[in-house]
mmCIF file of C-alpha atoms and ligand atoms in Angstrom:
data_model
loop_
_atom_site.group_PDB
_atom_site.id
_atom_site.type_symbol
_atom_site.label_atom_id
_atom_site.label_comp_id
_atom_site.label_asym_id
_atom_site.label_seq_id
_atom_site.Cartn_x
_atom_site.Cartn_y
_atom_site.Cartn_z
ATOM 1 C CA UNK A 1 68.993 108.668 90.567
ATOM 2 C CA UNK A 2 71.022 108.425 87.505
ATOM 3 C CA UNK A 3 73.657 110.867 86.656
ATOM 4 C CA UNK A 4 73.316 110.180 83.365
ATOM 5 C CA UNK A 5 69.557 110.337 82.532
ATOM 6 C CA UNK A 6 68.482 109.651 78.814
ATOM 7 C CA UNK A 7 71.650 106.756 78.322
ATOM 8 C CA UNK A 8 70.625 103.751 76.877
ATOM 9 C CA UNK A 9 73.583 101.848 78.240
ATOM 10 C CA UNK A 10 72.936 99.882 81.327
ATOM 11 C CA UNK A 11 74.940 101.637 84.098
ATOM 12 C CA UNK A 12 77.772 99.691 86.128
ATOM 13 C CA UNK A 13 78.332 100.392 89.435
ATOM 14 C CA UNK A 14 82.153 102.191 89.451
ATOM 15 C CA UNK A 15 85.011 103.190 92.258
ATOM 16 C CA UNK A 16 85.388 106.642 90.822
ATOM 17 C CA UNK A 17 87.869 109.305 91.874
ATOM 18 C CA UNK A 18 86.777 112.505 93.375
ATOM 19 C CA UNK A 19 89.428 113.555 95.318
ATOM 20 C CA UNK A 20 93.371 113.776 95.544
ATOM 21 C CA UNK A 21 95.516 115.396 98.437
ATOM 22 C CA UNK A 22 98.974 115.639 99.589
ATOM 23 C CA UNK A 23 101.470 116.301 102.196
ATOM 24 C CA UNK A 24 105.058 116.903 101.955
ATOM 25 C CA UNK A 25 107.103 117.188 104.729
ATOM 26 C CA UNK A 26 108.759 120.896 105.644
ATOM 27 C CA UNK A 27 112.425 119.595 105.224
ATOM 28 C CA UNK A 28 113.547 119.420 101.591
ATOM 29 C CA UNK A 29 116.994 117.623 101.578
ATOM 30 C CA UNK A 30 119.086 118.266 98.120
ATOM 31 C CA UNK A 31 121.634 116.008 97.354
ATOM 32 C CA UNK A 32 124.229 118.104 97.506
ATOM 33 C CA UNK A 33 122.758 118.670 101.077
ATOM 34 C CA UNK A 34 123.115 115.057 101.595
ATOM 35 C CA UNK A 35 126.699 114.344 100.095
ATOM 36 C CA UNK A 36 127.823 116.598 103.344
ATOM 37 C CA UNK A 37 126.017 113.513 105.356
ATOM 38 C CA UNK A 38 126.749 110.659 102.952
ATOM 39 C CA UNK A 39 129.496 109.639 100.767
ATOM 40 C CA UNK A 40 127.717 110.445 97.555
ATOM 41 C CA UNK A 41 127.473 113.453 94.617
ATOM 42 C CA UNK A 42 124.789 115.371 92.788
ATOM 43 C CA UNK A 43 126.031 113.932 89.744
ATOM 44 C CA UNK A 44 126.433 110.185 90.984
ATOM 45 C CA UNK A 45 122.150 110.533 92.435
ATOM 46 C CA UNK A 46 120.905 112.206 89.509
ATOM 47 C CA UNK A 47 122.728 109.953 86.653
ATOM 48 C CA UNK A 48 121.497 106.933 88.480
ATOM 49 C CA UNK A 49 118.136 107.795 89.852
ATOM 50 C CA UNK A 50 117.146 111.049 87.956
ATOM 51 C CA UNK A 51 116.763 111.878 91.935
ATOM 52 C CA UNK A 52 117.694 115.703 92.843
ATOM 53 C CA UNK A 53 115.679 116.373 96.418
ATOM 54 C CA UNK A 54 113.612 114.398 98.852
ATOM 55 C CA UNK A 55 111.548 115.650 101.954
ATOM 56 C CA UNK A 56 112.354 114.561 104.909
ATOM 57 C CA UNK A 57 109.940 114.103 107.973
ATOM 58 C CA UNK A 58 110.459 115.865 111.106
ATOM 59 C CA UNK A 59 109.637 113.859 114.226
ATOM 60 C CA UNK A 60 105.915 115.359 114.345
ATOM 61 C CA UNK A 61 105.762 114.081 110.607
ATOM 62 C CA UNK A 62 104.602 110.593 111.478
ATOM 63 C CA UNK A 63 102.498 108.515 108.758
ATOM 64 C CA UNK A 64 99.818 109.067 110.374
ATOM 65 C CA UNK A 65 99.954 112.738 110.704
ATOM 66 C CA UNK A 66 100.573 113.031 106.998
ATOM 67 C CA UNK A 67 98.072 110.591 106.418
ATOM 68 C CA UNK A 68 95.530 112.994 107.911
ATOM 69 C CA UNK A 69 96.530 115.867 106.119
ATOM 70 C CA UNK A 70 96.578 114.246 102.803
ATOM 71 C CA UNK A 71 93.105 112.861 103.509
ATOM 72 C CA UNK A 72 91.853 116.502 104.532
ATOM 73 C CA UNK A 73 92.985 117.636 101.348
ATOM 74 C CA UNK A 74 91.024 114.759 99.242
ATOM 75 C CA UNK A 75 87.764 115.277 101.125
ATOM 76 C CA UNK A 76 88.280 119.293 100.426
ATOM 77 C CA UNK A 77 88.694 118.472 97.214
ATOM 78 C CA UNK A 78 85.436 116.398 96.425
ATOM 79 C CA UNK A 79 83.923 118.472 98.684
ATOM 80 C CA UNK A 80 82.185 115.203 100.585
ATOM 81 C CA UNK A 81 82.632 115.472 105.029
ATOM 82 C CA UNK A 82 84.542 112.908 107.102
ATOM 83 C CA UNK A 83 81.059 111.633 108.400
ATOM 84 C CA UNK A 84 80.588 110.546 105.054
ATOM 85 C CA UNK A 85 82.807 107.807 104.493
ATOM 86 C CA UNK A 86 82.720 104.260 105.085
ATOM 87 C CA UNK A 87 86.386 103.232 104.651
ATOM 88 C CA UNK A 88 90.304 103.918 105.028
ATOM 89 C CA UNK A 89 92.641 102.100 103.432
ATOM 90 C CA UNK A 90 96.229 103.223 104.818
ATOM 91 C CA UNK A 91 99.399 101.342 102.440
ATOM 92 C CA UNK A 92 102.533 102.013 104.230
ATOM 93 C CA UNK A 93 105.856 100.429 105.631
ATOM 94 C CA UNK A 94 106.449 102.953 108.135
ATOM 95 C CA UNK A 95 103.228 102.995 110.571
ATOM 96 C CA UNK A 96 103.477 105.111 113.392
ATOM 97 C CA UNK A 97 102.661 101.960 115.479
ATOM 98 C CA UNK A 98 103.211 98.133 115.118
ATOM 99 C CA UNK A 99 98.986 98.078 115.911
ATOM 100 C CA UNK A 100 96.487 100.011 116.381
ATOM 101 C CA UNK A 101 96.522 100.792 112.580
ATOM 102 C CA UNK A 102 97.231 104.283 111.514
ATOM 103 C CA UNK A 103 94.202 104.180 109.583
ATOM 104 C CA UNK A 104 92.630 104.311 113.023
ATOM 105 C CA UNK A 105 95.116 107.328 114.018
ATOM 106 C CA UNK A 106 93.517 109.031 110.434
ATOM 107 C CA UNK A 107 90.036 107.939 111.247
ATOM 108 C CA UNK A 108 90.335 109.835 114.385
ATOM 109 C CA UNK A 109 92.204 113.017 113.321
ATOM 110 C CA UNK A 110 89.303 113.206 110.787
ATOM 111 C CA UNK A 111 86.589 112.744 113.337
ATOM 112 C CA UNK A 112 85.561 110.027 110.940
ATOM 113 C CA UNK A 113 82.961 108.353 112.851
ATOM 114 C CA UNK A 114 81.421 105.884 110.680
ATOM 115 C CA UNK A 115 84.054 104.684 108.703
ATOM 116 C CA UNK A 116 86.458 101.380 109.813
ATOM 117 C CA UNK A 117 89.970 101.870 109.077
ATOM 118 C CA UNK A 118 92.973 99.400 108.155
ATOM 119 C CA UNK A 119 96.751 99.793 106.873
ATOM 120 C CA UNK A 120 97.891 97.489 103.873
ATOM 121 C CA UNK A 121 101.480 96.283 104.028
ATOM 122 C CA UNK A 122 102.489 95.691 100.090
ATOM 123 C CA UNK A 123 105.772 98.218 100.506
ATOM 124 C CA UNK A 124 105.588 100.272 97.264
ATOM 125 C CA UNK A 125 102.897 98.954 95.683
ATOM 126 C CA UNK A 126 100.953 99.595 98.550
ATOM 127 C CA UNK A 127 98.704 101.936 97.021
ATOM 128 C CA UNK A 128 97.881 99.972 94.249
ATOM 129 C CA UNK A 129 96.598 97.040 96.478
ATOM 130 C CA UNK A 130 94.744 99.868 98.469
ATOM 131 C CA UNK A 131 92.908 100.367 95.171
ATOM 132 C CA UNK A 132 92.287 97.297 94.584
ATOM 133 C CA UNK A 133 90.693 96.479 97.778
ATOM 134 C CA UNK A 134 88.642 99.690 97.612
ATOM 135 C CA UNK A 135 87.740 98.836 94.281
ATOM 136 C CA UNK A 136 86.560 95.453 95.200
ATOM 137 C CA UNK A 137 84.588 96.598 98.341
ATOM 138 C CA UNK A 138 82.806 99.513 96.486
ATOM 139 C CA UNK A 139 82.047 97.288 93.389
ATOM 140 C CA UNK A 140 80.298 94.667 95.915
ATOM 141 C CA UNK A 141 78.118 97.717 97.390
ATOM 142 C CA UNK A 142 79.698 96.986 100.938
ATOM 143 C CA UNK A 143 80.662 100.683 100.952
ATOM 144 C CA UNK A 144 80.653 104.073 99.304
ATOM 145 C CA UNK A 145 83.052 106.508 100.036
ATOM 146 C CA UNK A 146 86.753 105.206 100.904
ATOM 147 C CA UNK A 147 90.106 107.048 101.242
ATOM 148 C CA UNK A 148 93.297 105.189 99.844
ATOM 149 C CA UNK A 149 96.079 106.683 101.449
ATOM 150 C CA UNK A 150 99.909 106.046 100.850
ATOM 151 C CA UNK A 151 101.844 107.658 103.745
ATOM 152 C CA UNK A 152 105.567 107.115 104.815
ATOM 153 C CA UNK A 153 108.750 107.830 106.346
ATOM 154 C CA UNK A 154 111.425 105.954 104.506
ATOM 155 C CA UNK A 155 113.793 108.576 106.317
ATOM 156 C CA UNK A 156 113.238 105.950 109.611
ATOM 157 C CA UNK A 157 114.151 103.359 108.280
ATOM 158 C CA UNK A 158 117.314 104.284 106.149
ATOM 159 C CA UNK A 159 120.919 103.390 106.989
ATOM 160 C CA UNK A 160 122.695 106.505 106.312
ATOM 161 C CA UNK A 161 125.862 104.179 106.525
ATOM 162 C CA UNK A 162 124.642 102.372 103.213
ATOM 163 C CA UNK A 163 125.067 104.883 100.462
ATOM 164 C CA UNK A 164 123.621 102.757 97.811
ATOM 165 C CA UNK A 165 119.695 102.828 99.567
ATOM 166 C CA UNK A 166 119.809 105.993 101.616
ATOM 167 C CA UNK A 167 119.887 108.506 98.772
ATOM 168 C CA UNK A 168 116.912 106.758 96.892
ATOM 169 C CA UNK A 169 114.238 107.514 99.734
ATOM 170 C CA UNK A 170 111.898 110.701 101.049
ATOM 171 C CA UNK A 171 108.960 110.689 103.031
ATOM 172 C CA UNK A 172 105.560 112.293 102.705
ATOM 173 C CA UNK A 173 101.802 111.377 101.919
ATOM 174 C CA UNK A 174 99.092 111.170 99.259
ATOM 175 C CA UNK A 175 95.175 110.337 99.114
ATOM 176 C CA UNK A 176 92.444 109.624 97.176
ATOM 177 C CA UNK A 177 88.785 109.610 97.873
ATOM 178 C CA UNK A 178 86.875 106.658 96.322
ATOM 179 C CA UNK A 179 82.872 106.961 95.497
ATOM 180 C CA UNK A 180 80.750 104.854 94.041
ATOM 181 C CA UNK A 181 79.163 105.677 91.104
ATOM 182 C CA UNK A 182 76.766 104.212 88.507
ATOM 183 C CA UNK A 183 78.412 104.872 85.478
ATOM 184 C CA UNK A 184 77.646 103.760 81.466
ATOM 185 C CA UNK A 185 80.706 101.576 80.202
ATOM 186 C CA UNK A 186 83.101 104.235 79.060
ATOM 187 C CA UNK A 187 82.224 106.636 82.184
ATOM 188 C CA UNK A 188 84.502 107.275 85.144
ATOM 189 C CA UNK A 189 86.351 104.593 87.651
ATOM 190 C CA UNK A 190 88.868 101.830 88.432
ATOM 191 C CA UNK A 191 88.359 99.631 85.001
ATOM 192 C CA UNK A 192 90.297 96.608 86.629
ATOM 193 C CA UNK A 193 93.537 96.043 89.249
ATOM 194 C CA UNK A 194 95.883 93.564 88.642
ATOM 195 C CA UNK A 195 98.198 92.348 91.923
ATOM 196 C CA UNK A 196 100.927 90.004 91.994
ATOM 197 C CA UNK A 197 103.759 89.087 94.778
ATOM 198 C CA UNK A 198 106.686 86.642 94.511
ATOM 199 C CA UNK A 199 107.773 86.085 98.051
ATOM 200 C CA UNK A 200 110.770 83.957 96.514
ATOM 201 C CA UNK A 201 112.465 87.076 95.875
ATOM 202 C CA UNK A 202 111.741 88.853 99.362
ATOM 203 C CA UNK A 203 115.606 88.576 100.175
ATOM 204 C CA UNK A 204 116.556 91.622 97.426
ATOM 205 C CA UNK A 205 114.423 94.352 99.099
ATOM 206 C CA UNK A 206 113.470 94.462 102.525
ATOM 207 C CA UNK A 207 113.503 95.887 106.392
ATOM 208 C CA UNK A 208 115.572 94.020 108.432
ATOM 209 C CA UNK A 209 113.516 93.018 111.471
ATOM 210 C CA UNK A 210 110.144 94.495 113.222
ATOM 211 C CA UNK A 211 108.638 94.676 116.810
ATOM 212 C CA UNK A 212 108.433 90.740 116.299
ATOM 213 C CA UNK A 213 112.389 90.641 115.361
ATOM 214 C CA UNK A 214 113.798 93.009 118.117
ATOM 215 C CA UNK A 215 117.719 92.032 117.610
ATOM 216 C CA UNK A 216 117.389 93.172 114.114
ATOM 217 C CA UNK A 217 118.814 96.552 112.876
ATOM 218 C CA UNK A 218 115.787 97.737 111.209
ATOM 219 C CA UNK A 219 116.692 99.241 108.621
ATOM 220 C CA UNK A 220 116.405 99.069 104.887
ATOM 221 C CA UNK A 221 117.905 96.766 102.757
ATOM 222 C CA UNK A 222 118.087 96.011 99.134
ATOM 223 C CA UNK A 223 120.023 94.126 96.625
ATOM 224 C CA UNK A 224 119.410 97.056 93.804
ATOM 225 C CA UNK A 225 120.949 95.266 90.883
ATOM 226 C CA UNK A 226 118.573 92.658 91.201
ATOM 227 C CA UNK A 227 115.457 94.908 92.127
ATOM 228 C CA UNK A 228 116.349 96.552 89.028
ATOM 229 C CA UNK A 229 116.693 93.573 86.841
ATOM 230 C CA UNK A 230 113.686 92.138 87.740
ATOM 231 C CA UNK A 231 111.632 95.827 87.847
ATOM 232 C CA UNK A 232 111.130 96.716 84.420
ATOM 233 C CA UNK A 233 110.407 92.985 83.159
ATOM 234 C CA UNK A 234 107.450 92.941 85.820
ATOM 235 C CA UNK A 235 106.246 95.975 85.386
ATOM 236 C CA UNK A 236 105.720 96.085 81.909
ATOM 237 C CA UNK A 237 103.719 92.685 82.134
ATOM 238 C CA UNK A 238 101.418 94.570 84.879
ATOM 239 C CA UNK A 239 100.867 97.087 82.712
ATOM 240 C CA UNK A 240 100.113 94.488 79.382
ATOM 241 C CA UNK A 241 97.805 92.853 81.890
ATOM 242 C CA UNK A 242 95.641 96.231 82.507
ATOM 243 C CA UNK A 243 95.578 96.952 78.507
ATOM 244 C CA UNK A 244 94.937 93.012 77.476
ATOM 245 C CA UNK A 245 91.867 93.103 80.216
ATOM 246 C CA UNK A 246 90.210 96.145 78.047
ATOM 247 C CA UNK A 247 91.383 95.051 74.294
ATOM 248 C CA UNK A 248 93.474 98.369 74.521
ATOM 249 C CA UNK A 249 97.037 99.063 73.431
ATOM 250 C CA UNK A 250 99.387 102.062 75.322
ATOM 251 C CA UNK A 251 98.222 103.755 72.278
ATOM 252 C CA UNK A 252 95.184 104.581 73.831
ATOM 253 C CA UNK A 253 96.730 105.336 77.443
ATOM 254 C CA UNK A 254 96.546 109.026 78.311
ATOM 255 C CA UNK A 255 99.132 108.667 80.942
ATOM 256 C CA UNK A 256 101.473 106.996 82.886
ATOM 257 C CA UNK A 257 101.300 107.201 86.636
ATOM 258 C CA UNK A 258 104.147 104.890 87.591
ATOM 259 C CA UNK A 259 105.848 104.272 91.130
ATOM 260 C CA UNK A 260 108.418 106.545 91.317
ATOM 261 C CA UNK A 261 111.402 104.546 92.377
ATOM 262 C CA UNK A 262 114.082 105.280 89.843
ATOM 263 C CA UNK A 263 114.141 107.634 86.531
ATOM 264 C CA UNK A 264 116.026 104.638 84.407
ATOM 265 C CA UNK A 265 113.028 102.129 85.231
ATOM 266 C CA UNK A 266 110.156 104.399 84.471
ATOM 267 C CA UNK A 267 112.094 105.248 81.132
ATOM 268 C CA UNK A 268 112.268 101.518 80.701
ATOM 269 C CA UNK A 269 109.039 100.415 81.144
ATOM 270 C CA UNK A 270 107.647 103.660 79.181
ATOM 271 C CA UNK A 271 110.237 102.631 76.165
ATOM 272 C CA UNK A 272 109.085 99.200 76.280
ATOM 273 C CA UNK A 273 105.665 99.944 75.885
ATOM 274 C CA UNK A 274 106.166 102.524 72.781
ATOM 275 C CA UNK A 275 105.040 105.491 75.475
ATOM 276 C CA UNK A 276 106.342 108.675 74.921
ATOM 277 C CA UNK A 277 108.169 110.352 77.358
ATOM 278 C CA UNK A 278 105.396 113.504 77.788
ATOM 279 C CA UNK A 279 102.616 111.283 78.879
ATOM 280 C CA UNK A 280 104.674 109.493 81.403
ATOM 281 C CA UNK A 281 104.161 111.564 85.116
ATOM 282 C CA UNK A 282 107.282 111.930 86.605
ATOM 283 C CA UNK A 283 107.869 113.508 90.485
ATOM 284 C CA UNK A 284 111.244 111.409 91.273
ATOM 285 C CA UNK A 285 112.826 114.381 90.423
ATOM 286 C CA UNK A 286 111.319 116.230 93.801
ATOM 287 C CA UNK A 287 110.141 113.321 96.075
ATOM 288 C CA UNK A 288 111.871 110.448 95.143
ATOM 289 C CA UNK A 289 110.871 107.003 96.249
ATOM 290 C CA UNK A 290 108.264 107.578 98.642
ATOM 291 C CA UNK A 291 107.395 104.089 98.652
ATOM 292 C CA UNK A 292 103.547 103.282 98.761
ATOM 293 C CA UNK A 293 102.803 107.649 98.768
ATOM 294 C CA UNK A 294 104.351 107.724 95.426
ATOM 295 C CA UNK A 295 101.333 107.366 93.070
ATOM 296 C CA UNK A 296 98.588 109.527 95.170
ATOM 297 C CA UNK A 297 101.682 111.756 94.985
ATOM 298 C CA UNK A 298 101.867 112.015 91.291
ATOM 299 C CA UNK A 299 98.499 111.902 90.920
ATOM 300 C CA UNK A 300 98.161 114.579 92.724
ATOM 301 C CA UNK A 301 100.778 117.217 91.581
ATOM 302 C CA UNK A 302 99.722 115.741 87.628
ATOM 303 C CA UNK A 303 96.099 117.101 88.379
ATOM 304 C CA UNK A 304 96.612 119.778 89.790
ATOM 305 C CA UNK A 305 99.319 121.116 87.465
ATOM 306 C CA UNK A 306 96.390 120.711 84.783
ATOM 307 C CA UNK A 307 97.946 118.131 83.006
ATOM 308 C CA UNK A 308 95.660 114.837 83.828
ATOM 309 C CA UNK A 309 91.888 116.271 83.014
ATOM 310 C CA UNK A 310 88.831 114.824 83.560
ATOM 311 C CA UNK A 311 87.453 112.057 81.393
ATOM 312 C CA UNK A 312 91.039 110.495 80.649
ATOM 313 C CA UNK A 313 92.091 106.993 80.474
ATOM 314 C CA UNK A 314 95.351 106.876 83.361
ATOM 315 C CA UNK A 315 97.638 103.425 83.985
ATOM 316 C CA UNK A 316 99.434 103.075 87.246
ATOM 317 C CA UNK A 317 101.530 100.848 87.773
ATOM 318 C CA UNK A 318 104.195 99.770 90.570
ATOM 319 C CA UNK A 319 106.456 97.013 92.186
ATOM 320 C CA UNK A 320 108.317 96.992 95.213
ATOM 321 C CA UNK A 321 109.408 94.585 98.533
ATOM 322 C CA UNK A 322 108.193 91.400 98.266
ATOM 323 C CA UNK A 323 108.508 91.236 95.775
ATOM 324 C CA UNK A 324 105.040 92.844 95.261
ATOM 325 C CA UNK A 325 103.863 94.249 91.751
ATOM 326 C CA UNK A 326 100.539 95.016 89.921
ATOM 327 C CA UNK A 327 98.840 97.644 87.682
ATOM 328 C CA UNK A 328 95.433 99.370 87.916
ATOM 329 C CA UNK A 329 93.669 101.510 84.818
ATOM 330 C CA UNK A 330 90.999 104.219 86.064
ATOM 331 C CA UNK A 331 89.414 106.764 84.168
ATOM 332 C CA UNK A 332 89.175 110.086 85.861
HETATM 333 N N1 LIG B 1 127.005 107.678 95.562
HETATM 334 C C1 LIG B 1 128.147 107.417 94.949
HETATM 335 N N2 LIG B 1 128.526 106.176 94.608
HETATM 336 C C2 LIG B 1 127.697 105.169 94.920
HETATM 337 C C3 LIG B 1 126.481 105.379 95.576
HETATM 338 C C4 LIG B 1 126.133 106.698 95.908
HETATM 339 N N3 LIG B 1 124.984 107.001 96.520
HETATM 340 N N4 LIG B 1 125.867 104.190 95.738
HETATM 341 C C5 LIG B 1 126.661 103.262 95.201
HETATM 342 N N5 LIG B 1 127.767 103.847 94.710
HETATM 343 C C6 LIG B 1 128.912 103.226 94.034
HETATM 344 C C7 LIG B 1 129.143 101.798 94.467
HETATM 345 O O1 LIG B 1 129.906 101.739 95.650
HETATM 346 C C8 LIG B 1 129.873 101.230 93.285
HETATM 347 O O2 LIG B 1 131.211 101.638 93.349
HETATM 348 P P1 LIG B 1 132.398 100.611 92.925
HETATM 349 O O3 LIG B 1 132.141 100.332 91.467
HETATM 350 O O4 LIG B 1 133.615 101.405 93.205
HETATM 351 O O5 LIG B 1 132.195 99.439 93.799
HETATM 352 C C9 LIG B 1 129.253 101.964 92.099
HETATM 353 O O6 LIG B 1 128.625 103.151 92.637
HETATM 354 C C10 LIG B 1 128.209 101.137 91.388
HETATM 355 O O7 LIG B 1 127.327 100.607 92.360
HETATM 356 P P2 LIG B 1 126.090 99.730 91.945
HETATM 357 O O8 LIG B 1 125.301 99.397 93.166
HETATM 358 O O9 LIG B 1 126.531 98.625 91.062
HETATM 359 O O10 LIG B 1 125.309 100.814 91.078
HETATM 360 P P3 LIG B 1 124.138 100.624 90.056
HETATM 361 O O11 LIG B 1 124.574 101.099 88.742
HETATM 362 O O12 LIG B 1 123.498 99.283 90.177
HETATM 363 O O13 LIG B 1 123.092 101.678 90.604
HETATM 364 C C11 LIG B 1 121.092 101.804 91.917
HETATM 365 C C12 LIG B 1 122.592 101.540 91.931
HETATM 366 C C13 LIG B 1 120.563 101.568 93.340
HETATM 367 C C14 LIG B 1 120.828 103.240 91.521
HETATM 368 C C15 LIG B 1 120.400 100.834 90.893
HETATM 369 O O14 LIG B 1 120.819 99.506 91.132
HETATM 370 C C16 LIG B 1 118.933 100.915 90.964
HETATM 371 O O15 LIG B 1 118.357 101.902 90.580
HETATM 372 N N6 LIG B 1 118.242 99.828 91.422
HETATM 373 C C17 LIG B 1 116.830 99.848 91.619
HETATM 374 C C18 LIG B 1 116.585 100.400 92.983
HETATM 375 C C19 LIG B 1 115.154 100.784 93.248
HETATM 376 O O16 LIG B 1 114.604 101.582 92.558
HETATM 377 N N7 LIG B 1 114.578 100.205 94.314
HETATM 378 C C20 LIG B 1 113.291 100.525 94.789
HETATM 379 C C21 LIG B 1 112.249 99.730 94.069
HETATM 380 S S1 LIG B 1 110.720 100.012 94.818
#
């Protein structure tokens, strides 16, 4: 039955948002705690980065564990049971296993029964291309009710011998929980997603080696002039993608969820699209990069702090190994 009984519109069939959740790992790691590790300062970290903590995972804090937690959270919040949903969509670089997916790990730890799980490797904009597919499967009327999770531990995969990466990362977890909804035109929902990769550039950010690549270090790398150069260019033509697709300028934007890499490229990307600074959501501060959790993150600690309400029109946006890149507008 229609939620909206007595609209004339025709309703559309909508991935709507019910549900956010978090985890953060117990560890919070300062970076004056870190310059007794690294060879690094406060002041060097926070002029750069706008960067002043990070939490780092203990070894019980795998994705997947965080992944669970963050999902309990979401389904708490929408107040729907595990049994109800069809779908989870894991995005992360760190998986606690090469396969089974975590997803699976998550689907268990729920007691999900019905729903199939997989992860989504798109590095940090891993969440957005979670959406996307959610959106797309939900839209189609293959499913209902699907978590997107971002969950990671960047902390594994850092080489606290390369001062210019290891002081950009933290771990941790957010989720949403996806229904479908029939909707009139300006209701709630994912309005469009817009995914790009250029795998010409995968040589500036990346993890060096895998279970296929054994001799490899494993650990992070990234050229960060160049991820930088290229980051605010791309993502500002994601984001003029989402507001073309609608006929909308940032005028009409509500707020900002961006990736939450780096202070001075959300600043960019908010200056170049005439967005002032207080509806830009910004947790860099307190988590920084955490990769593919970083926009569930935001989300998250944005709703629940009162500022994102109901009804608004929100632009995410992100970029990261890959290169991978995209945008997605919802309204909550
Ligand atoms: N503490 C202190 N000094 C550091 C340091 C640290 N953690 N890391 C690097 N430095 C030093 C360098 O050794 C260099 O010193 P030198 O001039 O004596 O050689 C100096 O700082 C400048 O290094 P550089 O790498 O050129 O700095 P930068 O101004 O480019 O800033 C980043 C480095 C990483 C902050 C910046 O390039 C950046 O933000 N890139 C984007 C990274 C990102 O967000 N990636 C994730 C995308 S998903």
């Amino acid at each position: 039955m229609s939620q909206y009984p007595g609209t004339a519109e025709p309703l559309l069939r909508r991935a709507t948002l019910t549900g956010l959740g978090h985890y953060l790992p117990r560890n919070i790691v300062s970076n004056a705690d870190l310059s007794q590790r690294v060879d690094t300062s406060d002041e060097w970290i926070t002029e750069r980065t706008g960067i002043r903590q990070r939490h780092f995972a203990s070894p019980d804090e795998t994705a997947g564990f965080m992944a669970a937690q963050a999902a309990r959270e979401a389904l708490k919040a929408a107040g729907v049971e595990a049994q109800a949903l069809d779908a989870i969509i894991l995005a992360t670089s760190t998986p606690d296993q090469a396969f089974p997916a975590t997803a699976v790990h998550v689907q268990a730890a729920l007691g999900a029964k019905r729903a199939f799980g997989f992860d989504i490797s798109a590095a940090c904009s891993g969440f957005i291309f979670g959406l996307s597919v959610a959106d797309s499967m939900i839209r189609s009327g293959q499913v209902n009710n699907v978590l997107v999770i971002g969950s990671e531990v960047y902390s594994r995969i850092l080489n606290f011998e390369d001062r210019g990466t290891c002081v950009l990362f933290g771990d941790g977890a957010g989720a949403a929980l996806l229904q479908a909804r029939d909707v009139p035109r300006s209701g709630p929902g994912i309005l469009s997603t817009h995914l790009h990769s250029d795998g010409t550039l995968a040589d500036i950010l990346y993890v060096d080696g895998a279970v296929g690549q054994r001799d490899k270090s494993g650990f992070l790398v990234m050229n960060g002039r160049e991820v930088f150069r290229h980051a605010v260019n791309l993502l500002a033509s994601a984001v003029n993608e989402a507001l073309l697709a609608h006929d909308l300028t940032a005028k009409d934007i509500d707020w900002l969820v961006p990736h939450q890499a780096n202070r001075r490229i959300i600043d960019g990307v908010g200056k170049k699209l005439g967005l002032p600074p207080e509806r830009v959501v910004i947790t860099v501060d307190a988590h920084a990069n955490t990769s593919a959790a970083s926009i569930p993150l935001a989300l998250w600690q944005a709703v629940n702090d009162g500022r994102i309400k109901a009804g608004q029109l929100i632009l995410l946006e992100a970029l990261g190994g890959g290169l991978t890149w995209g945008s997605a507008l919802l309204r909550l």
